[in-house]
């Protein structure tokens, strides 16, 4: 698929009230997570994902798909996806730091996220049509790849689509695990990325589909 740059027209009030935006921007602790406070940028990225890539990949019955956002963080994917009519579940690692900081975001925007211990995800087999991972796989250590991919594979339906961002993370997945996902569940991998150089008008790069 050609990497055509698409401009995004944006209004945060489609997803958050002005008061919610102010509350998020007022969070002061856990500085290393503060990129999540950039409300405009994060909402624009996820609006672009749902409107231009997700709907562009699936031509029929988009809203019927069950979506898992692996490494959901502040859950901007849930805020935007549910507002646009999609069935989105967020999952994050079960650490005190992650639960503490992100629970503040979740309380403000009115969403909940599931957590896992790095061993088994709290979902049944074959329950998600789509897996989305934005910048979360980049945090895996070498020893974490096999368990994480195995669990994502377990909870994916046959023929599931996995969206991996940023694009270079797709190439870091051990090839034997990519092959396993394609053989066992016929997984289709889509690499996607974003460009934040122009803060006035963030842009979106459609996915390159790896068949």
CSV table of C-alpha atoms in Angstrom, one decimal:
chain,number,residue,atom,x,y,z
A,1,UNK,CA,0.0,0.0,0.0
A,2,UNK,CA,1.4,3.4,-0.9
A,3,UNK,CA,2.4,5.6,2.0
A,4,UNK,CA,0.2,8.5,1.3
A,5,UNK,CA,0.2,11.3,3.9
A,6,UNK,CA,-3.3,12.2,5.1
A,7,UNK,CA,-4.1,15.4,7.0
A,8,UNK,CA,-6.2,15.2,10.1
A,9,UNK,CA,-8.9,17.7,11.0
A,10,UNK,CA,-9.4,17.5,14.7
A,11,UNK,CA,-11.5,18.7,17.7
A,12,UNK,CA,-10.8,17.0,21.1
A,13,UNK,CA,-14.3,17.7,22.3
A,14,UNK,CA,-15.5,14.8,20.2
A,15,UNK,CA,-13.9,12.6,22.8
A,16,UNK,CA,-13.3,14.6,26.0
A,17,UNK,CA,-14.8,17.6,27.7
A,18,UNK,CA,-12.7,20.7,28.3
A,19,UNK,CA,-12.8,19.9,32.0
A,20,UNK,CA,-11.4,16.3,31.4
A,21,UNK,CA,-8.7,17.8,29.2
A,22,UNK,CA,-7.7,20.2,32.0
A,23,UNK,CA,-7.6,17.4,34.6
A,24,UNK,CA,-5.3,15.3,32.5
A,25,UNK,CA,-3.0,18.1,31.8
A,26,UNK,CA,-2.9,18.8,35.5
A,27,UNK,CA,-1.4,15.4,36.4
A,28,UNK,CA,2.1,16.1,37.7
A,29,UNK,CA,3.8,12.9,38.9
A,30,UNK,CA,5.5,10.0,37.0
A,31,UNK,CA,7.4,12.3,34.6
A,32,UNK,CA,8.5,9.5,32.3
A,33,UNK,CA,4.9,8.8,31.3
A,34,UNK,CA,4.0,12.5,30.7
A,35,UNK,CA,3.8,12.0,26.9
A,36,UNK,CA,0.4,10.7,27.5
A,37,UNK,CA,-0.7,14.1,28.8
A,38,UNK,CA,-0.4,15.5,25.2
A,39,UNK,CA,-4.2,15.2,24.7
A,40,UNK,CA,-4.4,16.7,21.3
A,41,UNK,CA,-1.5,14.6,19.8
A,42,UNK,CA,-2.7,11.3,21.3
A,43,UNK,CA,-6.3,11.7,20.4
A,44,UNK,CA,-5.4,12.7,16.8
A,45,UNK,CA,-3.1,9.7,16.4
A,46,UNK,CA,-5.9,7.3,17.5
A,47,UNK,CA,-8.6,9.1,15.5
A,48,UNK,CA,-6.4,8.7,12.5
A,49,UNK,CA,-5.9,5.0,13.2
A,50,UNK,CA,-9.6,4.2,13.4
A,51,UNK,CA,-10.8,6.4,10.6
A,52,UNK,CA,-8.0,6.0,8.0
A,53,UNK,CA,-6.3,2.7,8.6
A,54,UNK,CA,-8.6,0.4,10.5
A,55,UNK,CA,-11.7,1.2,8.4
A,56,UNK,CA,-9.5,1.2,5.3
A,57,UNK,CA,-8.3,-2.3,6.1
A,58,UNK,CA,-11.7,-3.8,6.9
A,59,UNK,CA,-14.3,-3.1,4.2
A,60,UNK,CA,-17.2,-4.8,5.9
A,61,UNK,CA,-18.8,-4.9,9.4
A,62,UNK,CA,-16.0,-2.9,11.1
A,63,UNK,CA,-17.8,-2.3,14.4
A,64,UNK,CA,-18.5,-6.0,14.9
A,65,UNK,CA,-14.8,-6.8,15.4
A,66,UNK,CA,-13.4,-7.3,18.9
A,67,UNK,CA,-10.2,-5.3,19.3
A,68,UNK,CA,-7.4,-5.7,21.9
A,69,UNK,CA,-5.0,-2.9,22.5
A,70,UNK,CA,-1.9,-4.5,23.9
A,71,UNK,CA,-0.1,-2.0,26.1
A,72,UNK,CA,-3.0,0.4,26.3
A,73,UNK,CA,-1.4,2.9,28.7
A,74,UNK,CA,-3.7,5.9,29.1
A,75,UNK,CA,-6.2,4.1,26.8
A,76,UNK,CA,-6.6,6.7,24.2
A,77,UNK,CA,-7.4,3.9,21.8
A,78,UNK,CA,-10.5,3.0,23.9
A,79,UNK,CA,-11.6,6.7,24.3
A,80,UNK,CA,-11.5,7.2,20.5
A,81,UNK,CA,-12.5,3.7,19.4
A,82,UNK,CA,-15.6,3.4,21.5
A,83,UNK,CA,-16.7,6.9,20.6
A,84,UNK,CA,-16.5,5.9,17.0
A,85,UNK,CA,-18.5,2.7,17.6
A,86,UNK,CA,-15.8,0.0,18.0
A,87,UNK,CA,-15.5,-2.8,20.6
A,88,UNK,CA,-12.1,-2.1,22.2
A,89,UNK,CA,-10.5,-3.7,25.2
A,90,UNK,CA,-7.3,-2.4,26.8
A,91,UNK,CA,-4.6,-4.6,28.3
A,92,UNK,CA,-1.5,-3.5,30.2
A,93,UNK,CA,1.2,-5.1,32.3
A,94,UNK,CA,0.4,-5.6,36.0
A,95,UNK,CA,2.8,-3.3,37.8
A,96,UNK,CA,2.2,-0.9,40.6
A,97,UNK,CA,3.6,2.0,38.6
A,98,UNK,CA,1.6,1.4,35.5
A,99,UNK,CA,-1.7,0.9,37.4
A,100,UNK,CA,-1.1,3.9,39.6
A,101,UNK,CA,-0.4,6.5,36.9
A,102,UNK,CA,-2.7,5.1,34.2
A,103,UNK,CA,-5.6,4.6,36.6
A,104,UNK,CA,-5.7,8.4,37.0
A,105,UNK,CA,-6.2,8.8,33.2
A,106,UNK,CA,-8.8,6.1,33.3
A,107,UNK,CA,-10.8,7.6,36.1
A,108,UNK,CA,-10.9,11.0,34.3
A,109,UNK,CA,-12.0,9.6,31.0
A,110,UNK,CA,-14.2,6.9,32.4
A,111,UNK,CA,-12.6,3.7,31.0
A,112,UNK,CA,-11.1,0.6,32.5
A,113,UNK,CA,-8.2,-1.6,31.4
A,114,UNK,CA,-7.3,-5.2,32.1
A,115,UNK,CA,-3.9,-6.3,33.4
A,116,UNK,CA,-1.7,-9.3,33.0
A,117,UNK,CA,1.2,-10.8,34.9
A,118,UNK,CA,3.4,-11.5,31.9
A,119,UNK,CA,2.4,-15.2,32.0
A,120,UNK,CA,-1.3,-15.5,31.0
A,121,UNK,CA,-3.6,-12.8,29.6
A,122,UNK,CA,-7.1,-12.7,31.3
A,123,UNK,CA,-9.0,-13.7,28.2
A,124,UNK,CA,-10.4,-16.9,26.7
A,125,UNK,CA,-9.0,-18.4,23.6
A,126,UNK,CA,-10.0,-17.1,20.1
A,127,UNK,CA,-11.8,-14.0,21.3
A,128,UNK,CA,-10.2,-11.1,19.4
A,129,UNK,CA,-10.4,-10.3,15.7
A,130,UNK,CA,-7.8,-7.5,16.0
A,131,UNK,CA,-4.7,-6.9,18.1
A,132,UNK,CA,-3.2,-3.4,18.2
A,133,UNK,CA,0.2,-2.6,19.7
A,134,UNK,CA,1.4,1.0,19.6
A,135,UNK,CA,5.0,1.3,20.9
A,136,UNK,CA,4.4,-1.4,23.5
A,137,UNK,CA,6.4,-4.3,21.9
A,138,UNK,CA,9.4,-2.1,22.0
A,139,UNK,CA,9.5,-2.5,25.8
A,140,UNK,CA,9.9,-6.3,25.6
A,141,UNK,CA,13.1,-8.0,26.7
A,142,UNK,CA,14.4,-10.9,24.6
A,143,UNK,CA,13.0,-13.4,27.0
A,144,UNK,CA,9.5,-11.8,26.8
A,145,UNK,CA,8.9,-12.2,23.1
A,146,UNK,CA,7.9,-15.9,23.1
A,147,UNK,CA,5.4,-15.7,26.0
A,148,UNK,CA,3.8,-12.4,24.8
A,149,UNK,CA,3.4,-13.5,21.2
A,150,UNK,CA,2.1,-16.9,22.3
A,151,UNK,CA,-0.5,-15.3,24.5
A,152,UNK,CA,-1.6,-12.8,21.8
A,153,UNK,CA,-1.9,-15.7,19.5
A,154,UNK,CA,-3.9,-17.7,22.0
A,155,UNK,CA,-6.5,-14.9,22.4
A,156,UNK,CA,-6.6,-14.1,18.6
A,157,UNK,CA,-9.2,-15.6,16.3
A,158,UNK,CA,-8.2,-17.5,13.2
A,159,UNK,CA,-7.5,-14.8,10.5
A,160,UNK,CA,-6.9,-12.1,13.0
A,161,UNK,CA,-5.2,-8.8,12.0
A,162,UNK,CA,-2.3,-7.5,14.1
A,163,UNK,CA,-1.4,-3.8,13.8
A,164,UNK,CA,2.2,-3.1,14.9
A,165,UNK,CA,3.5,0.4,15.6
A,166,UNK,CA,6.0,1.9,15.0
A,167,UNK,CA,6.8,0.0,11.8
A,168,UNK,CA,10.3,-1.0,12.8
A,169,UNK,CA,8.9,-3.1,15.7
A,170,UNK,CA,7.4,-5.6,13.2
A,171,UNK,CA,10.9,-6.4,12.1
A,172,UNK,CA,12.1,-7.0,15.7
A,173,UNK,CA,9.6,-9.8,16.2
A,174,UNK,CA,11.6,-13.1,15.8
A,175,UNK,CA,10.8,-14.5,12.4
A,176,UNK,CA,10.0,-17.9,13.8
A,177,UNK,CA,7.2,-16.3,15.9
A,178,UNK,CA,5.8,-14.4,12.9
A,179,UNK,CA,5.8,-17.7,10.9
A,180,UNK,CA,4.1,-19.4,13.9
A,181,UNK,CA,1.4,-16.8,14.0
A,182,UNK,CA,0.7,-17.0,10.3
A,183,UNK,CA,0.7,-20.8,10.3
A,184,UNK,CA,-1.4,-21.4,13.5
A,185,UNK,CA,-3.9,-18.6,13.2
A,186,UNK,CA,-3.4,-17.1,9.7
A,187,UNK,CA,-2.5,-13.8,11.3
A,188,UNK,CA,-2.1,-10.8,9.0
A,189,UNK,CA,0.4,-8.2,10.1
A,190,UNK,CA,0.0,-4.5,9.4
A,191,UNK,CA,2.8,-2.1,10.2
A,192,UNK,CA,1.8,1.5,10.8
A,193,UNK,CA,3.5,4.7,11.9
A,194,UNK,CA,2.9,8.3,12.5
A,195,UNK,CA,4.8,11.6,12.0
A,196,UNK,CA,4.8,14.2,14.8
A,197,UNK,CA,7.2,16.7,13.3
A,198,UNK,CA,4.4,19.2,12.4
A,199,UNK,CA,2.5,19.9,15.7
A,200,UNK,CA,0.1,22.1,13.9
A,201,UNK,CA,-1.2,19.3,11.7
A,202,UNK,CA,-0.1,15.8,12.6
A,203,UNK,CA,-0.2,13.4,9.8
A,204,UNK,CA,-1.0,9.7,9.4
A,205,UNK,CA,0.8,7.0,7.4
A,206,UNK,CA,-1.5,4.2,6.2
A,207,UNK,CA,-0.3,0.7,7.0
A,208,UNK,CA,1.9,-1.5,4.9
A,209,UNK,CA,0.3,-4.9,5.0
A,210,UNK,CA,2.6,-7.8,5.3
A,211,UNK,CA,0.9,-10.8,3.7
